[in-house]
PDB file of C-alpha atoms in Angstrom:
ATOM      1  CA  MET K   4      59.532 -15.275  31.302  1.00  0.00           C
ATOM      2  CA  LYS K   5      58.409 -13.051  28.422  1.00  0.00           C
ATOM      3  CA  ASN K   6      60.018  -9.695  27.801  1.00  0.00           C
ATOM      4  CA  ILE K   7      57.486  -6.976  26.999  1.00  0.00           C
ATOM      5  CA  LEU K   8      58.473  -3.398  26.152  1.00  0.00           C
ATOM      6  CA  VAL K   9      55.818  -0.697  26.453  1.00  0.00           C
ATOM      7  CA  ALA K  10      57.112   2.307  24.512  1.00  0.00           C
ATOM      8  CA  GLY K  11      55.522   5.728  24.957  1.00  0.00           C
ATOM      9  CA  ILE K  12      56.034   7.839  21.836  1.00  0.00           C
ATOM     10  CA  GLY K  13      55.341  11.515  21.283  1.00  0.00           C
ATOM     11  CA  ASN K  14      56.389  15.113  21.511  1.00  0.00           C
ATOM     12  CA  ILE K  15      55.193  16.963  24.615  1.00  0.00           C
ATOM     13  CA  PHE K  16      55.345  20.289  22.739  1.00  0.00           C
ATOM     14  CA  PHE K  17      52.783  19.192  20.121  1.00  0.00           C
ATOM     15  CA  GLY K  18      49.552  18.865  22.108  1.00  0.00           C
ATOM     16  CA  ASP K  19      47.961  15.453  21.752  1.00  0.00           C
ATOM     17  CA  ASP K  20      51.151  14.017  20.274  1.00  0.00           C
ATOM     18  CA  ALA K  21      52.162  13.594  23.942  1.00  0.00           C
ATOM     19  CA  PHE K  22      49.489  10.896  24.404  1.00  0.00           C
ATOM     20  CA  GLY K  23      52.023   8.037  24.540  1.00  0.00           C
ATOM     21  CA  CYS K  24      54.204   9.906  27.038  1.00  0.00           C
ATOM     22  CA  GLU K  25      51.226  10.579  29.316  1.00  0.00           C
ATOM     23  CA  VAL K  26      49.907   7.012  29.205  1.00  0.00           C
ATOM     24  CA  VAL K  27      53.358   5.697  30.142  1.00  0.00           C
ATOM     25  CA  ARG K  28      53.514   8.164  33.036  1.00  0.00           C
ATOM     26  CA  HIS K  29      50.233   6.720  34.356  1.00  0.00           C
ATOM     27  CA  LEU K  30      51.468   3.147  33.887  1.00  0.00           C
ATOM     28  CA  LEU K  31      54.646   3.932  35.849  1.00  0.00           C
ATOM     29  CA  ASP K  32      52.602   5.207  38.816  1.00  0.00           C
ATOM     30  CA  ARG K  33      51.714   1.574  39.578  1.00  0.00           C
ATOM     31  CA  PRO K  34      53.671  -1.627  40.150  1.00  0.00           C
ATOM     32  CA  VAL K  35      55.246  -2.939  36.938  1.00  0.00           C
ATOM     33  CA  PRO K  36      54.911  -6.704  36.351  1.00  0.00           C
ATOM     34  CA  ALA K  37      58.055  -8.845  36.101  1.00  0.00           C
ATOM     35  CA  GLY K  38      59.361  -9.031  32.545  1.00  0.00           C
ATOM     36  CA  VAL K  39      57.742  -5.739  31.543  1.00  0.00           C
ATOM     37  CA  THR K  40      59.715  -2.568  30.772  1.00  0.00           C
ATOM     38  CA  ILE K  41      57.743   0.667  30.482  1.00  0.00           C
ATOM     39  CA  LYS K  42      59.557   3.696  29.100  1.00  0.00           C
ATOM     40  CA  ASP K  43      58.781   7.115  27.678  1.00  0.00           C
ATOM     41  CA  PHE K  44      60.878   7.376  24.502  1.00  0.00           C
ATOM     42  CA  GLY K  45      59.404  10.713  23.470  1.00  0.00           C
ATOM     43  CA  ILE K  46      60.998  11.515  20.111  1.00  0.00           C
ATOM     44  CA  ARG K  47      64.188   9.497  20.654  1.00  0.00           C
ATOM     45  CA  SER K  48      64.124   7.172  17.627  1.00  0.00           C
ATOM     46  CA  TYR K  49      67.579   5.728  18.144  1.00  0.00           C
ATOM     47  CA  ASP K  50      66.931   4.916  21.811  1.00  0.00           C
ATOM     48  CA  LEU K  51      63.755   3.049  20.885  1.00  0.00           C
ATOM     49  CA  ALA K  52      65.489   1.161  18.069  1.00  0.00           C
ATOM     50  CA  TYR K  53      68.287  -0.001  20.354  1.00  0.00           C
ATOM     51  CA  ALA K  54      65.838  -0.927  23.139  1.00  0.00           C
ATOM     52  CA  MET K  55      63.917  -3.049  20.642  1.00  0.00           C
ATOM     53  CA  MET K  56      67.136  -4.696  19.462  1.00  0.00           C
ATOM     54  CA  ASP K  57      67.831  -5.732  23.074  1.00  0.00           C
ATOM     55  CA  GLY K  58      65.332  -8.490  22.488  1.00  0.00           C
ATOM     56  CA  PRO K  59      61.831  -7.886  23.823  1.00  0.00           C
ATOM     57  CA  ASP K  60      59.476 -10.624  22.651  1.00  0.00           C
ATOM     58  CA  VAL K  61      56.738  -8.022  22.276  1.00  0.00           C
ATOM     59  CA  THR K  62      56.771  -4.245  21.870  1.00  0.00           C
ATOM     60  CA  ILE K  63      53.657  -2.204  22.545  1.00  0.00           C
ATOM     61  CA  PHE K  64      53.847   1.265  20.993  1.00  0.00           C
ATOM     62  CA  VAL K  65      51.652   3.892  22.668  1.00  0.00           C
ATOM     63  CA  ASP K  66      51.146   6.884  20.410  1.00  0.00           C
ATOM     64  CA  ALA K  67      48.710   9.377  18.917  1.00  0.00           C
ATOM     65  CA  THR K  68      47.502   8.084  15.561  1.00  0.00           C
ATOM     66  CA  GLN K  69      45.179   9.693  13.064  1.00  0.00           C
ATOM     67  CA  GLN K  70      42.665   7.150  11.780  1.00  0.00           C
ATOM     68  CA  GLY K  71      39.780   9.498  10.995  1.00  0.00           C
ATOM     69  CA  GLN K  72      37.558   8.907  14.038  1.00  0.00           C
ATOM     70  CA  ALA K  73      36.449  11.255  16.810  1.00  0.00           C
ATOM     71  CA  PRO K  74      39.235  12.702  19.014  1.00  0.00           C
ATOM     72  CA  GLY K  75      39.852  10.466  22.009  1.00  0.00           C
ATOM     73  CA  THR K  76      38.999   7.242  20.149  1.00  0.00           C
ATOM     74  CA  ILE K  77      41.338   4.461  21.307  1.00  0.00           C
ATOM     75  CA  TYR K  78      42.719   2.011  18.759  1.00  0.00           C
ATOM     76  CA  PHE K  79      44.343  -1.395  19.076  1.00  0.00           C
ATOM     77  CA  ILE K  80      46.405  -2.135  15.968  1.00  0.00           C
ATOM     78  CA  GLU K  81      48.687  -5.046  15.140  1.00  0.00           C
ATOM     79  CA  PRO K  82      50.923  -3.546  12.437  1.00  0.00           C
ATOM     80  CA  GLU K  83      51.885  -5.607   9.402  1.00  0.00           C
ATOM     81  CA  ILE K  84      55.671  -5.704   9.669  1.00  0.00           C
ATOM     82  CA  ASN K  85      56.189  -6.874   6.088  1.00  0.00           C
ATOM     83  CA  SER K  86      54.639  -3.644   4.775  1.00  0.00           C
ATOM     84  CA  LEU K  87      57.644  -1.730   6.127  1.00  0.00           C
ATOM     85  CA  ASP K  88      59.637  -2.598   3.042  1.00  0.00           C
ATOM     86  CA  ASN K  89      57.177  -0.599   0.929  1.00  0.00           C
ATOM     87  CA  ASN K  90      57.865   2.672   2.773  1.00  0.00           C
ATOM     88  CA  SER K  91      60.590   4.896   1.405  1.00  0.00           C
ATOM     89  CA  GLY K  92      62.216   8.077   2.602  1.00  0.00           C
ATOM     90  CA  GLU K  93      64.656   8.881   5.348  1.00  0.00           C
ATOM     91  CA  VAL K  94      65.221   6.008   7.735  1.00  0.00           C
ATOM     92  CA  VAL K  95      65.438   8.005  10.969  1.00  0.00           C
ATOM     93  CA  ASN K  96      65.249  11.653  11.900  1.00  0.00           C
ATOM     94  CA  ALA K  97      66.899  12.349  15.257  1.00  0.00           C
ATOM     95  CA  HIS K  98      64.430  15.182  15.920  1.00  0.00           C
ATOM     96  CA  SER K  99      61.169  13.313  15.475  1.00  0.00           C
ATOM     97  CA  MET K 100      59.730   9.870  16.080  1.00  0.00           C
ATOM     98  CA  ASN K 101      58.256   7.737  13.341  1.00  0.00           C
ATOM     99  CA  PRO K 102      57.725   4.127  14.465  1.00  0.00           C
ATOM    100  CA  VAL K 103      57.845   2.834  10.871  1.00  0.00           C
ATOM    101  CA  ARG K 104      61.264   4.421  10.382  1.00  0.00           C
ATOM    102  CA  VAL K 105      62.439   2.977  13.716  1.00  0.00           C
ATOM    103  CA  LEU K 106      61.470  -0.500  12.542  1.00  0.00           C
ATOM    104  CA  GLN K 107      63.295   0.092   9.256  1.00  0.00           C
ATOM    105  CA  LEU K 108      66.385   1.165  11.220  1.00  0.00           C
ATOM    106  CA  ILE K 109      66.257  -2.038  13.255  1.00  0.00           C
ATOM    107  CA  ARG K 110      66.161  -4.091  10.068  1.00  0.00           C
ATOM    108  CA  SER K 111      68.990  -2.068   8.505  1.00  0.00           C
ATOM    109  CA  LEU K 112      71.127  -2.841  11.559  1.00  0.00           C
ATOM    110  CA  GLY K 113      70.437  -6.553  11.162  1.00  0.00           C
ATOM    111  CA  GLY K 114      67.810  -6.784  13.906  1.00  0.00           C
ATOM    112  CA  GLN K 115      64.349  -8.248  13.754  1.00  0.00           C
ATOM    113  CA  PRO K 116      61.586  -6.754  15.897  1.00  0.00           C
ATOM    114  CA  GLY K 117      59.471  -9.164  17.920  1.00  0.00           C
ATOM    115  CA  ARG K 118      55.706  -9.034  17.900  1.00  0.00           C
ATOM    116  CA  LEU K 119      54.312  -5.494  17.651  1.00  0.00           C
ATOM    117  CA  TYR K 120      51.157  -3.791  18.822  1.00  0.00           C
ATOM    118  CA  LEU K 121      50.020  -0.178  18.797  1.00  0.00           C
ATOM    119  CA  VAL K 122      47.659   1.290  21.352  1.00  0.00           C
ATOM    120  CA  GLY K 123      46.803   4.610  19.788  1.00  0.00           C
ATOM    121  CA  CYS K 124      44.495   7.530  20.306  1.00  0.00           C
ATOM    122  CA  GLU K 125      42.850   9.814  17.768  1.00  0.00           C
ATOM    123  CA  PRO K 126      44.262  13.304  18.436  1.00  0.00           C
ATOM    124  CA  ALA K 127      42.334  16.562  18.435  1.00  0.00           C
ATOM    125  CA  VAL K 128      45.353  18.903  18.465  1.00  0.00           C
ATOM    126  CA  LEU K 129      48.749  18.065  17.011  1.00  0.00           C
ATOM    127  CA  GLU K 130      51.426  20.363  15.669  1.00  0.00           C
ATOM    128  CA  THR K 131      50.569  24.025  15.791  1.00  0.00           C
ATOM    129  CA  GLU K 132      52.619  26.976  14.654  1.00  0.00           C
ATOM    130  CA  ASP K 133      53.382  28.042  18.227  1.00  0.00           C
ATOM    131  CA  GLY K 134      53.363  24.570  19.777  1.00  0.00           C
ATOM    132  CA  ALA K 135      50.895  23.392  22.374  1.00  0.00           C
ATOM    133  CA  MET K 136      51.625  21.706  25.680  1.00  0.00           C
ATOM    134  CA  GLY K 137      49.020  19.514  27.335  1.00  0.00           C
ATOM    135  CA  LEU K 138      46.460  17.119  26.004  1.00  0.00           C
ATOM    136  CA  SER K 139      43.038  18.113  24.727  1.00  0.00           C
ATOM    137  CA  GLN K 140      40.092  17.123  26.931  1.00  0.00           C
ATOM    138  CA  PRO K 141      38.966  14.126  24.805  1.00  0.00           C
ATOM    139  CA  VAL K 142      42.487  12.694  24.623  1.00  0.00           C
ATOM    140  CA  GLU K 143      43.118  13.244  28.346  1.00  0.00           C
ATOM    141  CA  ALA K 144      39.825  11.464  29.084  1.00  0.00           C
ATOM    142  CA  ALA K 145      40.941   8.486  26.959  1.00  0.00           C
ATOM    143  CA  ILE K 146      44.030   7.734  29.086  1.00  0.00           C
ATOM    144  CA  PRO K 147      42.281   5.364  31.563  1.00  0.00           C
ATOM    145  CA  LYS K 148      40.863   3.298  28.692  1.00  0.00           C
ATOM    146  CA  ALA K 149      44.321   3.055  27.091  1.00  0.00           C
ATOM    147  CA  VAL K 150      45.889   2.041  30.417  1.00  0.00           C
ATOM    148  CA  GLU K 151      43.280  -0.709  30.853  1.00  0.00           C
ATOM    149  CA  MET K 152      43.807  -1.901  27.276  1.00  0.00           C
ATOM    150  CA  ILE K 153      47.573  -2.141  27.862  1.00  0.00           C
ATOM    151  CA  ASP K 154      47.092  -3.888  31.228  1.00  0.00           C
ATOM    152  CA  SER K 155      44.773  -6.413  29.577  1.00  0.00           C
ATOM    153  CA  LEU K 156      47.206  -6.993  26.713  1.00  0.00           C
ATOM    154  CA  ILE K 157      50.092  -7.546  29.147  1.00  0.00           C
ATOM    155  CA  ARG K 158      47.977 -10.048  31.116  1.00  0.00           C
ATOM    156  CA  ASP K 159      47.045 -11.899  27.916  1.00  0.00           C
ATOM    157  CA  LEU K 160      50.616 -11.935  26.632  1.00  0.00           C
ATOM    158  CA  SER K 161      51.974 -13.075  29.992  1.00  0.00           C
ATOM    159  CA  SER K 162      49.673 -16.088  29.936  1.00  0.00           C
ATOM    160  CA  GLU K 163      50.887 -17.205  26.483  1.00  0.00           C
ATOM    161  CA  THR K 164      53.811 -19.551  26.093  1.00  0.00           C
ATOM    162  CA  SER K 165      57.093 -18.097  24.822  1.00  0.00           C
ATOM    163  CA  GLU K 166      56.844 -20.234  21.685  1.00  0.00           C
ATOM    164  CA  LYS K 167      53.485 -18.716  20.753  1.00  0.00           C
ATOM    165  CA  ILE K 168      54.826 -15.198  21.198  1.00  0.00           C
ATOM    166  CA  HIS K 169      57.821 -15.826  18.935  1.00  0.00           C
ATOM    167  CA  THR K 170      55.726 -17.453  16.205  1.00  0.00           C
ATOM    168  CA  GLY K 171      52.798 -15.074  16.510  1.00  0.00           C
ATOM    169  CA  ALA K 172      50.342 -17.932  17.076  1.00  0.00           C
ATOM    170  CA  ALA K 173      47.173 -17.085  18.933  1.00  0.00           C
ATOM    171  CA  ALA K 174      46.690 -18.284  22.470  1.00  0.00           C
ATOM    172  CA  THR K 175      44.060 -20.971  22.979  1.00  0.00           C
TER     173      THR K 175
END
């Protein structure tokens, strides 16, 4: 049985930054497959780091990500873990969530993350001076597509052998 962690990331007080939290809420409204843990981590970096150190074979981050496309565009990204060593700065800030810093924390504690994916959405509204609760219309409309992408990924990963997941080999 494969262990898959689906991690919603975001701050509900920063508009579209809550994308990951909202997608996870939709995923939790349905039956969760065996071996899959779905959790809204919000901005809790340490909680996510420790959950990832508990040994999921695969972690799927769900987060708003600026890639320069139209708001509401959904992305599927397989991050290059080795590039983490090239990022400097504070490792973890307890008041915000930065997935790269979480992965650096895991390494600094002697852990090794399993396979990683990011299902992201191009935001329209992020941090504002006064804060903003609720998603913009294009990001809200993108939630069903993100849910389907995650469902499909979980199905694909569940059909792979454990050995392929640990080595990162593609399924045939």
